[in-house]
mmCIF file of N, CA and C in Angstrom:
data_model
loop_
_atom_site.group_PDB
_atom_site.id
_atom_site.type_symbol
_atom_site.label_atom_id
_atom_site.label_comp_id
_atom_site.label_asym_id
_atom_site.label_seq_id
_atom_site.Cartn_x
_atom_site.Cartn_y
_atom_site.Cartn_z
ATOM 1 N N MET T 1 113.793 -101.278 -94.781
ATOM 2 C CA MET T 1 112.636 -101.315 -95.652
ATOM 3 C C MET T 1 112.501 -102.660 -96.361
ATOM 4 N N LYS T 2 113.640 -103.184 -96.871
ATOM 5 C CA LYS T 2 113.603 -104.479 -97.531
ATOM 6 C C LYS T 2 113.206 -105.577 -96.554
ATOM 7 N N ILE T 3 113.663 -105.461 -95.321
ATOM 8 C CA ILE T 3 113.331 -106.463 -94.320
ATOM 9 C C ILE T 3 111.832 -106.444 -94.040
ATOM 10 N N ILE T 4 111.251 -105.268 -93.915
ATOM 11 C CA ILE T 4 109.818 -105.156 -93.657
ATOM 12 C C ILE T 4 109.033 -105.731 -94.826
ATOM 13 N N ARG T 5 109.453 -105.408 -96.054
ATOM 14 C CA ARG T 5 108.782 -105.928 -97.236
ATOM 15 C C ARG T 5 108.880 -107.456 -97.273
ATOM 16 N N MET T 6 110.045 -107.999 -96.929
ATOM 17 C CA MET T 6 110.242 -109.439 -96.917
ATOM 18 C C MET T 6 109.348 -110.094 -95.859
ATOM 19 N N ILE T 7 109.238 -109.453 -94.712
ATOM 20 C CA ILE T 7 108.368 -109.984 -93.655
ATOM 21 C C ILE T 7 106.920 -109.992 -94.123
ATOM 22 N N LEU T 8 106.484 -108.931 -94.790
ATOM 23 C CA LEU T 8 105.117 -108.872 -95.294
ATOM 24 C C LEU T 8 104.859 -109.951 -96.342
ATOM 25 N N VAL T 9 105.825 -110.171 -97.216
ATOM 26 C CA VAL T 9 105.679 -111.215 -98.234
ATOM 27 C C VAL T 9 105.593 -112.586 -97.570
ATOM 28 N N LEU T 10 106.474 -112.823 -96.605
ATOM 29 C CA LEU T 10 106.443 -114.107 -95.899
ATOM 30 C C LEU T 10 105.132 -114.286 -95.145
ATOM 31 N N ALA T 11 104.633 -113.217 -94.548
ATOM 32 C CA ALA T 11 103.360 -113.288 -93.838
ATOM 33 C C ALA T 11 102.225 -113.609 -94.806
ATOM 34 N N ALA T 12 102.240 -113.001 -95.979
ATOM 35 C CA ALA T 12 101.206 -113.273 -96.978
ATOM 36 C C ALA T 12 101.286 -114.714 -97.457
ATOM 37 N N ILE T 13 102.488 -115.213 -97.664
ATOM 38 C CA ILE T 13 102.656 -116.603 -98.081
ATOM 39 C C ILE T 13 102.156 -117.532 -96.985
ATOM 40 N N ALA T 14 102.534 -117.246 -95.753
ATOM 41 C CA ALA T 14 102.089 -118.077 -94.628
ATOM 42 C C ALA T 14 100.572 -118.054 -94.506
ATOM 43 N N ALA T 15 99.955 -116.894 -94.687
ATOM 44 C CA ALA T 15 98.494 -116.795 -94.612
ATOM 45 C C ALA T 15 97.849 -117.633 -95.703
ATOM 46 N N GLY T 16 98.426 -117.612 -96.889
ATOM 47 C CA GLY T 16 97.907 -118.433 -97.981
ATOM 48 C C GLY T 16 98.023 -119.902 -97.662
ATOM 49 N N LEU T 17 99.112 -120.310 -97.045
ATOM 50 C CA LEU T 17 99.283 -121.708 -96.683
ATOM 51 C C LEU T 17 98.283 -122.115 -95.626
ATOM 52 N N VAL T 18 98.052 -121.233 -94.674
ATOM 53 C CA VAL T 18 97.085 -121.544 -93.624
ATOM 54 C C VAL T 18 95.692 -121.681 -94.216
ATOM 55 N N LEU T 19 95.315 -120.778 -95.118
ATOM 56 C CA LEU T 19 93.993 -120.851 -95.719
ATOM 57 C C LEU T 19 93.836 -122.116 -96.541
ATOM 58 N N SER T 20 94.855 -122.457 -97.322
ATOM 59 C CA SER T 20 94.708 -123.652 -98.137
ATOM 60 C C SER T 20 94.702 -124.896 -97.264
ATOM 61 N N SER T 21 95.447 -124.888 -96.175
ATOM 62 C CA SER T 21 95.434 -126.041 -95.279
ATOM 63 C C SER T 21 94.069 -126.185 -94.617
ATOM 64 N N ALA T 22 93.480 -125.076 -94.193
ATOM 65 C CA ALA T 22 92.178 -125.135 -93.536
ATOM 66 C C ALA T 22 91.119 -125.653 -94.495
ATOM 67 N N SER T 23 91.159 -125.207 -95.746
ATOM 68 C CA SER T 23 90.139 -125.663 -96.680
ATOM 69 C C SER T 23 90.340 -127.128 -97.039
ATOM 70 N N ALA T 24 91.547 -127.629 -96.929
ATOM 71 C CA ALA T 24 91.796 -129.038 -97.242
ATOM 72 C C ALA T 24 91.309 -129.957 -96.131
ATOM 73 N N LEU T 25 90.950 -129.406 -94.964
ATOM 74 C CA LEU T 25 90.513 -130.236 -93.855
ATOM 75 C C LEU T 25 89.098 -130.763 -94.036
ATOM 76 N N ALA T 26 88.290 -130.067 -94.788
ATOM 77 C CA ALA T 26 86.898 -130.487 -94.943
ATOM 78 C C ALA T 26 86.801 -131.604 -95.975
ATOM 79 N N ALA T 27 85.949 -132.548 -95.702
ATOM 80 C CA ALA T 27 85.691 -133.634 -96.644
ATOM 81 C C ALA T 27 84.296 -133.457 -97.203
ATOM 82 N N ASP T 28 84.147 -133.717 -98.466
ATOM 83 C CA ASP T 28 82.847 -133.539 -99.096
ATOM 84 C C ASP T 28 82.276 -134.883 -99.518
ATOM 85 N N PHE T 29 80.945 -134.989 -99.380
ATOM 86 C CA PHE T 29 80.234 -136.200 -99.752
ATOM 87 C C PHE T 29 79.160 -135.855 -100.772
ATOM 88 N N THR T 30 78.958 -136.738 -101.725
ATOM 89 C CA THR T 30 77.861 -136.625 -102.669
ATOM 90 C C THR T 30 76.826 -137.668 -102.279
ATOM 91 N N VAL T 31 75.586 -137.222 -102.089
ATOM 92 C CA VAL T 31 74.517 -138.106 -101.627
ATOM 93 C C VAL T 31 73.417 -138.154 -102.679
ATOM 94 N N THR T 32 73.126 -139.367 -103.163
ATOM 95 C CA THR T 32 72.008 -139.596 -104.066
ATOM 96 C C THR T 32 71.168 -140.730 -103.473
ATOM 97 N N ALA T 33 70.136 -141.128 -104.198
ATOM 98 C CA ALA T 33 69.258 -142.190 -103.699
ATOM 99 C C ALA T 33 69.235 -143.349 -104.679
ATOM 100 N N ASN T 34 69.175 -144.558 -104.133
ATOM 101 C CA ASN T 34 68.964 -145.776 -104.914
ATOM 102 C C ASN T 34 67.536 -146.211 -104.638
ATOM 103 N N GLY T 35 66.587 -145.601 -105.343
ATOM 104 C CA GLY T 35 65.168 -145.858 -105.084
ATOM 105 C C GLY T 35 64.840 -145.514 -103.650
ATOM 106 N N THR T 36 64.148 -146.428 -102.967
ATOM 107 C CA THR T 36 63.846 -146.234 -101.547
ATOM 108 C C THR T 36 64.653 -147.194 -100.683
ATOM 109 N N SER T 37 65.654 -147.839 -101.280
ATOM 110 C CA SER T 37 66.400 -148.865 -100.548
ATOM 111 C C SER T 37 67.702 -148.381 -99.939
ATOM 112 N N ALA T 38 68.260 -147.263 -100.427
ATOM 113 C CA ALA T 38 69.561 -146.842 -99.889
ATOM 114 C C ALA T 38 69.887 -145.419 -100.284
ATOM 115 N N TYR T 39 70.624 -144.749 -99.410
ATOM 116 C CA TYR T 39 71.349 -143.558 -99.824
ATOM 117 C C TYR T 39 72.637 -144.042 -100.472
ATOM 118 N N VAL T 40 73.061 -143.365 -101.512
ATOM 119 C CA VAL T 40 74.325 -143.678 -102.164
ATOM 120 C C VAL T 40 75.261 -142.512 -101.852
ATOM 121 N N ILE T 41 76.278 -142.782 -101.042
ATOM 122 C CA ILE T 41 77.216 -141.737 -100.623
ATOM 123 C C ILE T 41 78.568 -142.053 -101.246
ATOM 124 N N ASN T 42 79.006 -141.142 -102.090
ATOM 125 C CA ASN T 42 80.262 -141.317 -102.836
ATOM 126 C C ASN T 42 80.316 -142.692 -103.505
ATOM 127 N N GLY T 43 79.184 -143.107 -104.066
ATOM 128 C CA GLY T 43 79.125 -144.334 -104.847
ATOM 129 C C GLY T 43 78.856 -145.609 -104.077
ATOM 130 N N VAL T 44 78.663 -145.530 -102.752
ATOM 131 C CA VAL T 44 78.467 -146.721 -101.923
ATOM 132 C C VAL T 44 77.081 -146.654 -101.275
ATOM 133 N N ASN T 45 76.346 -147.779 -101.324
ATOM 134 C CA ASN T 45 75.015 -147.838 -100.695
ATOM 135 C C ASN T 45 75.128 -147.880 -99.177
ATOM 136 N N ASN T 46 74.445 -146.938 -98.515
ATOM 137 C CA ASN T 46 74.348 -146.886 -97.047
ATOM 138 C C ASN T 46 75.676 -147.193 -96.334
ATOM 139 N N PRO T 47 76.749 -146.478 -96.687
ATOM 140 C CA PRO T 47 78.031 -146.783 -96.042
ATOM 141 C C PRO T 47 78.069 -146.313 -94.599
ATOM 142 N N THR T 48 78.940 -146.927 -93.814
ATOM 143 C CA THR T 48 79.279 -146.400 -92.499
ATOM 144 C C THR T 48 80.322 -145.316 -92.711
ATOM 145 N N LEU T 49 80.106 -144.149 -92.101
ATOM 146 C CA LEU T 49 81.042 -143.034 -92.224
ATOM 147 C C LEU T 49 81.812 -142.881 -90.924
ATOM 148 N N THR T 50 83.076 -142.602 -91.022
ATOM 149 C CA THR T 50 83.890 -142.264 -89.852
ATOM 150 C C THR T 50 84.363 -140.837 -90.038
ATOM 151 N N LEU T 51 83.902 -139.950 -89.152
ATOM 152 C CA LEU T 51 84.221 -138.527 -89.230
ATOM 153 C C LEU T 51 85.010 -138.112 -87.996
ATOM 154 N N GLN T 52 85.739 -137.035 -88.138
ATOM 155 C CA GLN T 52 86.563 -136.542 -87.039
ATOM 156 C C GLN T 52 85.907 -135.344 -86.368
ATOM 157 N N ARG T 53 85.830 -135.378 -85.054
ATOM 158 C CA ARG T 53 85.314 -134.233 -84.300
ATOM 159 C C ARG T 53 86.194 -133.010 -84.588
ATOM 160 N N GLY T 54 85.564 -131.839 -84.613
ATOM 161 C CA GLY T 54 86.298 -130.608 -84.864
ATOM 162 C C GLY T 54 86.500 -130.307 -86.339
ATOM 163 N N THR T 55 85.962 -131.121 -87.221
ATOM 164 C CA THR T 55 86.094 -130.933 -88.664
ATOM 165 C C THR T 55 84.713 -130.655 -89.251
ATOM 166 N N THR T 56 84.667 -129.839 -90.299
ATOM 167 C CA THR T 56 83.412 -129.520 -90.973
ATOM 168 C C THR T 56 83.319 -130.332 -92.263
ATOM 169 N N TYR T 57 82.183 -130.967 -92.437
ATOM 170 C CA TYR T 57 81.921 -131.789 -93.608
ATOM 171 C C TYR T 57 80.715 -131.251 -94.345
ATOM 172 N N THR T 58 80.730 -131.335 -95.670
ATOM 173 C CA THR T 58 79.576 -130.940 -96.467
ATOM 174 C C THR T 58 79.050 -132.149 -97.221
ATOM 175 N N PHE T 59 77.741 -132.229 -97.268
ATOM 176 C CA PHE T 59 77.046 -133.288 -97.980
ATOM 177 C C PHE T 59 76.257 -132.623 -99.100
ATOM 178 N N ALA T 60 76.648 -132.865 -100.338
ATOM 179 C CA ALA T 60 75.916 -132.357 -101.500
ATOM 180 C C ALA T 60 74.807 -133.357 -101.783
ATOM 181 N N VAL T 61 73.590 -132.976 -101.445
ATOM 182 C CA VAL T 61 72.452 -133.907 -101.459
ATOM 183 C C VAL T 61 71.588 -133.663 -102.695
ATOM 184 N N ASN T 62 71.306 -134.741 -103.427
ATOM 185 C CA ASN T 62 70.383 -134.702 -104.548
ATOM 186 C C ASN T 62 69.499 -135.941 -104.445
ATOM 187 N N THR T 63 68.501 -135.863 -103.566
ATOM 188 C CA THR T 63 67.674 -137.025 -103.213
ATOM 189 C C THR T 63 66.205 -136.625 -103.150
ATOM 190 N N ILE T 64 65.671 -136.090 -104.240
ATOM 191 C CA ILE T 64 64.285 -135.618 -104.243
ATOM 192 C C ILE T 64 63.363 -136.711 -103.680
ATOM 193 N N GLY T 65 62.545 -136.325 -102.695
ATOM 194 C CA GLY T 65 61.624 -137.263 -102.062
ATOM 195 C C GLY T 65 62.225 -138.052 -100.913
ATOM 196 N N HIS T 66 63.489 -137.740 -100.562
ATOM 197 C CA HIS T 66 64.178 -138.480 -99.502
ATOM 198 C C HIS T 66 64.918 -137.494 -98.589
ATOM 199 N N PRO T 67 64.220 -136.827 -97.660
ATOM 200 C CA PRO T 67 64.862 -135.833 -96.788
ATOM 201 C C PRO T 67 65.998 -136.463 -95.968
ATOM 202 N N PHE T 68 67.168 -135.840 -96.035
ATOM 203 C CA PHE T 68 68.393 -136.353 -95.415
ATOM 204 C C PHE T 68 68.604 -135.678 -94.062
ATOM 205 N N ASP T 69 68.703 -136.493 -92.998
ATOM 206 C CA ASP T 69 68.903 -135.986 -91.641
ATOM 207 C C ASP T 69 70.086 -136.680 -90.979
ATOM 208 N N ILE T 70 70.680 -135.988 -90.018
ATOM 209 C CA ILE T 70 71.638 -136.594 -89.095
ATOM 210 C C ILE T 70 70.924 -136.687 -87.758
ATOM 211 N N LYS T 71 70.949 -137.892 -87.142
ATOM 212 C CA LYS T 71 70.149 -138.144 -85.945
ATOM 213 C C LYS T 71 70.935 -138.868 -84.862
ATOM 214 N N THR T 72 70.339 -138.872 -83.684
ATOM 215 C CA THR T 72 70.954 -139.574 -82.551
ATOM 216 C C THR T 72 70.619 -141.051 -82.544
ATOM 217 N N ASN T 73 69.597 -141.453 -83.288
ATOM 218 C CA ASN T 73 69.289 -142.878 -83.419
ATOM 219 C C ASN T 73 68.682 -143.136 -84.790
ATOM 220 N N ASN T 74 68.582 -144.400 -85.126
ATOM 221 C CA ASN T 74 68.059 -144.803 -86.423
ATOM 222 C C ASN T 74 66.540 -144.709 -86.394
ATOM 223 N N SER T 75 65.983 -143.702 -87.088
ATOM 224 C CA SER T 75 64.537 -143.507 -87.065
ATOM 225 C C SER T 75 64.095 -142.686 -88.265
ATOM 226 N N THR T 76 62.816 -142.857 -88.638
ATOM 227 C CA THR T 76 62.230 -142.005 -89.662
ATOM 228 C C THR T 76 61.568 -140.815 -88.978
ATOM 229 N N GLY T 77 61.010 -139.906 -89.777
ATOM 230 C CA GLY T 77 60.413 -138.695 -89.223
ATOM 231 C C GLY T 77 61.485 -137.662 -88.909
ATOM 232 N N THR T 78 61.088 -136.626 -88.185
ATOM 233 C CA THR T 78 62.023 -135.554 -87.856
ATOM 234 C C THR T 78 62.483 -135.590 -86.404
ATOM 235 N N ALA T 79 61.926 -136.506 -85.606
ATOM 236 C CA ALA T 79 62.366 -136.622 -84.207
ATOM 237 C C ALA T 79 63.801 -137.135 -84.172
ATOM 238 N N ASN T 80 64.474 -136.873 -83.097
ATOM 239 C CA ASN T 80 65.832 -137.360 -82.834
ATOM 240 C C ASN T 80 66.904 -136.744 -83.723
ATOM 241 N N ARG T 81 66.593 -135.604 -84.348
ATOM 242 C CA ARG T 81 67.626 -134.929 -85.133
ATOM 243 C C ARG T 81 68.749 -134.477 -84.205
ATOM 244 N N TYR T 82 69.981 -134.636 -84.667
ATOM 245 C CA TYR T 82 71.134 -134.083 -83.951
ATOM 246 C C TYR T 82 71.438 -132.759 -84.627
ATOM 247 N N ASN T 83 71.166 -131.657 -83.946
ATOM 248 C CA ASN T 83 71.259 -130.340 -84.573
ATOM 249 C C ASN T 83 72.522 -129.565 -84.241
ATOM 250 N N ASN T 84 73.313 -130.019 -83.273
ATOM 251 C CA ASN T 84 74.520 -129.273 -82.910
ATOM 252 C C ASN T 84 75.524 -129.312 -84.061
ATOM 253 N N GLY T 85 75.773 -128.162 -84.639
ATOM 254 C CA GLY T 85 76.729 -128.055 -85.736
ATOM 255 C C GLY T 85 76.173 -128.435 -87.094
ATOM 256 N N VAL T 86 74.876 -128.781 -87.150
ATOM 257 C CA VAL T 86 74.282 -129.216 -88.415
ATOM 258 C C VAL T 86 73.396 -128.116 -88.977
ATOM 259 N N THR T 87 73.600 -127.791 -90.247
ATOM 260 C CA THR T 87 72.689 -126.886 -90.960
ATOM 261 C C THR T 87 72.204 -127.617 -92.203
ATOM 262 N N GLY T 88 70.921 -127.485 -92.464
ATOM 263 C CA GLY T 88 70.348 -128.092 -93.660
ATOM 264 C C GLY T 88 69.661 -129.419 -93.416
ATOM 265 N N GLN T 89 69.262 -129.700 -92.168
ATOM 266 C CA GLN T 89 68.545 -130.944 -91.897
ATOM 267 C C GLN T 89 67.324 -131.047 -92.808
ATOM 268 N N GLY T 90 67.051 -132.248 -93.303
ATOM 269 C CA GLY T 90 65.876 -132.473 -94.137
ATOM 270 C C GLY T 90 66.038 -132.065 -95.588
ATOM 271 N N VAL T 91 67.242 -131.720 -96.002
ATOM 272 C CA VAL T 91 67.481 -131.282 -97.374
ATOM 273 C C VAL T 91 67.234 -132.442 -98.346
ATOM 274 N N THR T 92 66.632 -132.114 -99.488
ATOM 275 C CA THR T 92 66.475 -133.096 -100.557
ATOM 276 C C THR T 92 67.249 -132.684 -101.804
ATOM 277 N N SER T 93 67.550 -131.407 -101.915
ATOM 278 C CA SER T 93 68.340 -130.897 -103.031
ATOM 279 C C SER T 93 69.093 -129.670 -102.529
ATOM 280 N N GLY T 94 70.370 -129.850 -102.237
ATOM 281 C CA GLY T 94 71.170 -128.757 -101.698
ATOM 282 C C GLY T 94 72.277 -129.307 -100.822
ATOM 283 N N THR T 95 72.633 -128.547 -99.796
ATOM 284 C CA THR T 95 73.779 -128.903 -98.970
ATOM 285 C C THR T 95 73.399 -129.032 -97.503
ATOM 286 N N LEU T 96 73.865 -130.101 -96.893
ATOM 287 C CA LEU T 96 73.840 -130.240 -95.446
ATOM 288 C C LEU T 96 75.288 -130.083 -94.993
ATOM 289 N N THR T 97 75.506 -129.218 -94.006
ATOM 290 C CA THR T 97 76.835 -128.998 -93.463
ATOM 291 C C THR T 97 76.864 -129.495 -92.032
ATOM 292 N N PHE T 98 77.923 -130.215 -91.694
ATOM 293 C CA PHE T 98 78.067 -130.768 -90.347
ATOM 294 C C PHE T 98 79.428 -130.363 -89.804
ATOM 295 N N ALA T 99 79.419 -129.345 -88.917
ATOM 296 C CA ALA T 99 80.622 -128.931 -88.185
ATOM 297 C C ALA T 99 80.612 -129.763 -86.908
ATOM 298 N N VAL T 100 81.351 -130.847 -86.907
ATOM 299 C CA VAL T 100 81.254 -131.835 -85.831
ATOM 300 C C VAL T 100 81.804 -131.248 -84.531
ATOM 301 N N PRO T 101 80.954 -131.092 -83.511
ATOM 302 C CA PRO T 101 81.433 -130.562 -82.235
ATOM 303 C C PRO T 101 82.423 -131.528 -81.575
ATOM 304 N N LEU T 102 83.307 -130.981 -80.764
ATOM 305 C CA LEU T 102 84.287 -131.811 -80.058
ATOM 306 C C LEU T 102 83.635 -132.750 -79.058
ATOM 307 N N ASP T 103 82.408 -132.400 -78.614
ATOM 308 C CA ASP T 103 81.714 -133.248 -77.641
ATOM 309 C C ASP T 103 80.550 -134.033 -78.257
ATOM 310 N N ALA T 104 80.537 -134.160 -79.569
ATOM 311 C CA ALA T 104 79.448 -134.880 -80.227
ATOM 312 C C ALA T 104 79.452 -136.347 -79.826
ATOM 313 N N PRO T 105 78.255 -136.920 -79.609
ATOM 314 C CA PRO T 105 78.182 -138.335 -79.232
ATOM 315 C C PRO T 105 78.457 -139.244 -80.435
ATOM 316 N N THR T 106 78.805 -140.459 -80.139
ATOM 317 C CA THR T 106 78.995 -141.452 -81.195
ATOM 318 C C THR T 106 78.372 -142.753 -80.756
ATOM 319 N N PRO T 107 77.709 -143.494 -81.604
ATOM 320 C CA PRO T 107 77.528 -143.162 -83.019
ATOM 321 C C PRO T 107 76.346 -142.227 -83.226
ATOM 322 N N LEU T 108 76.341 -141.590 -84.395
ATOM 323 C CA LEU T 108 75.170 -140.891 -84.895
ATOM 324 C C LEU T 108 74.679 -141.685 -86.105
ATOM 325 N N HIS T 109 73.601 -141.217 -86.700
ATOM 326 C CA HIS T 109 73.025 -141.916 -87.846
ATOM 327 C C HIS T 109 72.608 -140.897 -88.890
ATOM 328 N N TYR T 110 72.667 -141.288 -90.166
ATOM 329 C CA TYR T 110 71.994 -140.499 -91.188
ATOM 330 C C TYR T 110 70.776 -141.311 -91.612
ATOM 331 N N ASN T 111 69.661 -140.616 -91.805
ATOM 332 C CA ASN T 111 68.394 -141.283 -92.096
ATOM 333 C C ASN T 111 67.571 -140.493 -93.087
ATOM 334 N N CYS T 112 66.800 -141.219 -93.876
ATOM 335 C CA CYS T 112 65.726 -140.619 -94.654
ATOM 336 C C CYS T 112 64.535 -140.462 -93.713
ATOM 337 N N GLU T 113 63.862 -139.321 -93.793
ATOM 338 C CA GLU T 113 62.700 -139.100 -92.935
ATOM 339 C C GLU T 113 61.529 -140.012 -93.293
ATOM 340 N N LEU T 114 61.534 -140.597 -94.503
ATOM 341 C CA LEU T 114 60.380 -141.340 -94.989
ATOM 342 C C LEU T 114 60.618 -142.832 -95.173
ATOM 343 N N HIS T 115 61.856 -143.252 -95.401
ATOM 344 C CA HIS T 115 62.137 -144.640 -95.774
ATOM 345 C C HIS T 115 63.182 -145.238 -94.836
ATOM 346 N N ALA T 116 62.761 -146.222 -94.040
ATOM 347 C CA ALA T 116 63.621 -146.802 -93.002
ATOM 348 C C ALA T 116 64.867 -147.494 -93.553
ATOM 349 N N ALA T 117 64.822 -147.964 -94.795
ATOM 350 C CA ALA T 117 65.984 -148.668 -95.358
ATOM 351 C C ALA T 117 67.120 -147.719 -95.737
ATOM 352 N N MET T 118 66.831 -146.438 -95.819
ATOM 353 C CA MET T 118 67.837 -145.448 -96.224
ATOM 354 C C MET T 118 68.494 -144.898 -94.968
ATOM 355 N N THR T 119 69.534 -145.583 -94.509
ATOM 356 C CA THR T 119 70.148 -145.252 -93.231
ATOM 357 C C THR T 119 71.586 -145.720 -93.180
ATOM 358 N N GLY T 120 72.337 -145.101 -92.304
ATOM 359 C CA GLY T 120 73.712 -145.534 -92.076
ATOM 360 C C GLY T 120 74.232 -144.979 -90.762
ATOM 361 N N ILE T 121 75.359 -145.514 -90.352
ATOM 362 C CA ILE T 121 75.990 -145.128 -89.090
ATOM 363 C C ILE T 121 77.073 -144.096 -89.358
ATOM 364 N N ILE T 122 77.173 -143.128 -88.446
ATOM 365 C CA ILE T 122 78.264 -142.148 -88.465
ATOM 366 C C ILE T 122 79.053 -142.339 -87.180
ATOM 367 N N ASN T 123 80.248 -142.877 -87.305
ATOM 368 C CA ASN T 123 81.148 -143.004 -86.155
ATOM 369 C C ASN T 123 82.017 -141.754 -86.075
ATOM 370 N N LEU T 124 82.209 -141.261 -84.861
ATOM 371 C CA LEU T 124 83.027 -140.064 -84.662
ATOM 372 C C LEU T 124 84.290 -140.422 -83.897
ATOM 373 N N VAL T 125 85.396 -139.842 -84.331
ATOM 374 C CA VAL T 125 86.671 -140.062 -83.660
ATOM 375 C C VAL T 125 87.236 -138.715 -83.232
ATOM 376 N N ASN T 126 88.093 -138.738 -82.224
ATOM 377 C CA ASN T 126 88.714 -137.513 -81.735
ATOM 378 C C ASN T 126 89.778 -137.029 -82.694
ATOM 379 N N PRO T 127 90.038 -135.723 -82.695
ATOM 380 C CA PRO T 127 91.063 -135.185 -83.587
ATOM 381 C C PRO T 127 92.442 -135.730 -83.230
ATOM 382 N N ALA T 128 93.236 -135.874 -84.247
ATOM 383 C CA ALA T 128 94.627 -136.296 -84.074
ATOM 384 C C ALA T 128 95.523 -135.157 -84.547
ATOM 385 N N ASN T 129 96.794 -135.348 -84.463
ATOM 386 C CA ASN T 129 97.727 -134.327 -84.921
ATOM 387 C C ASN T 129 97.923 -134.380 -86.427
ATOM 388 N N THR T 130 97.309 -135.342 -87.084
ATOM 389 C CA THR T 130 97.424 -135.466 -88.535
ATOM 390 C C THR T 130 96.143 -134.968 -89.177
ATOM 391 N N PRO T 131 96.189 -134.606 -90.455
ATOM 392 C CA PRO T 131 94.960 -134.144 -91.123
ATOM 393 C C PRO T 131 93.903 -135.239 -91.083
ATOM 394 N N PRO T 132 92.614 -134.846 -90.983
ATOM 395 C CA PRO T 132 91.551 -135.841 -90.894
ATOM 396 C C PRO T 132 91.431 -136.628 -92.187
ATOM 397 N N SER T 133 90.941 -137.828 -92.048
ATOM 398 C CA SER T 133 90.662 -138.645 -93.225
ATOM 399 C C SER T 133 89.221 -139.106 -93.136
ATOM 400 N N VAL T 134 88.726 -139.589 -94.235
ATOM 401 C CA VAL T 134 87.357 -140.074 -94.315
ATOM 402 C C VAL T 134 87.410 -141.544 -94.644
ATOM 403 N N THR T 135 86.636 -142.345 -93.933
ATOM 404 C CA THR T 135 86.535 -143.759 -94.217
ATOM 405 C C THR T 135 85.108 -144.085 -94.578
ATOM 406 N N ILE T 136 84.918 -144.719 -95.721
ATOM 407 C CA ILE T 136 83.609 -145.176 -96.136
ATOM 408 C C ILE T 136 83.695 -146.686 -96.255
ATOM 409 N N THR T 137 82.868 -147.386 -95.485
ATOM 410 C CA THR T 137 82.906 -148.854 -95.531
ATOM 411 C C THR T 137 81.543 -149.416 -95.818
#
C-alpha cells in the first residue's frame, strides 16, 4: 500500500513537472505601435524575430488602428496571410497565437495591414534538444 501511494505521489510530482516545463516553452511578446512607423515588440522597433518550429508563441497586441498579421511576404492588406497554426490574424487589441508548424516556411513576416513601415522578419529554426529561446534583434 505504501509503495502504491509513493508511486502515485511520484506520478503527481512528475505530472506537475511536465506541465510546468510545457508552459515554460512558450514565449510571449508584447506588441504596441510607434505611430505609423513601427511595431514595438518587447520594447524594440520592428525587430527581427527568431522562433522555433513546434513551439507556440503568444503576441499580446495593443495596436489600435494597426491590424497585426503574420504573412508569407512583406505586404499590406490581408492577402498573403500565413494561417497555419495562427489564430487572431488582424488583431488590434487582444492576442495572436502562433503554434509554429514543423513544416512552416522561413522567413515569414509580421505586417500591419495598413502601414507598410510597420513590418519585420520572422526567421524559423528547427527544434533542438534544448528549450527554445527567443532572439530579438
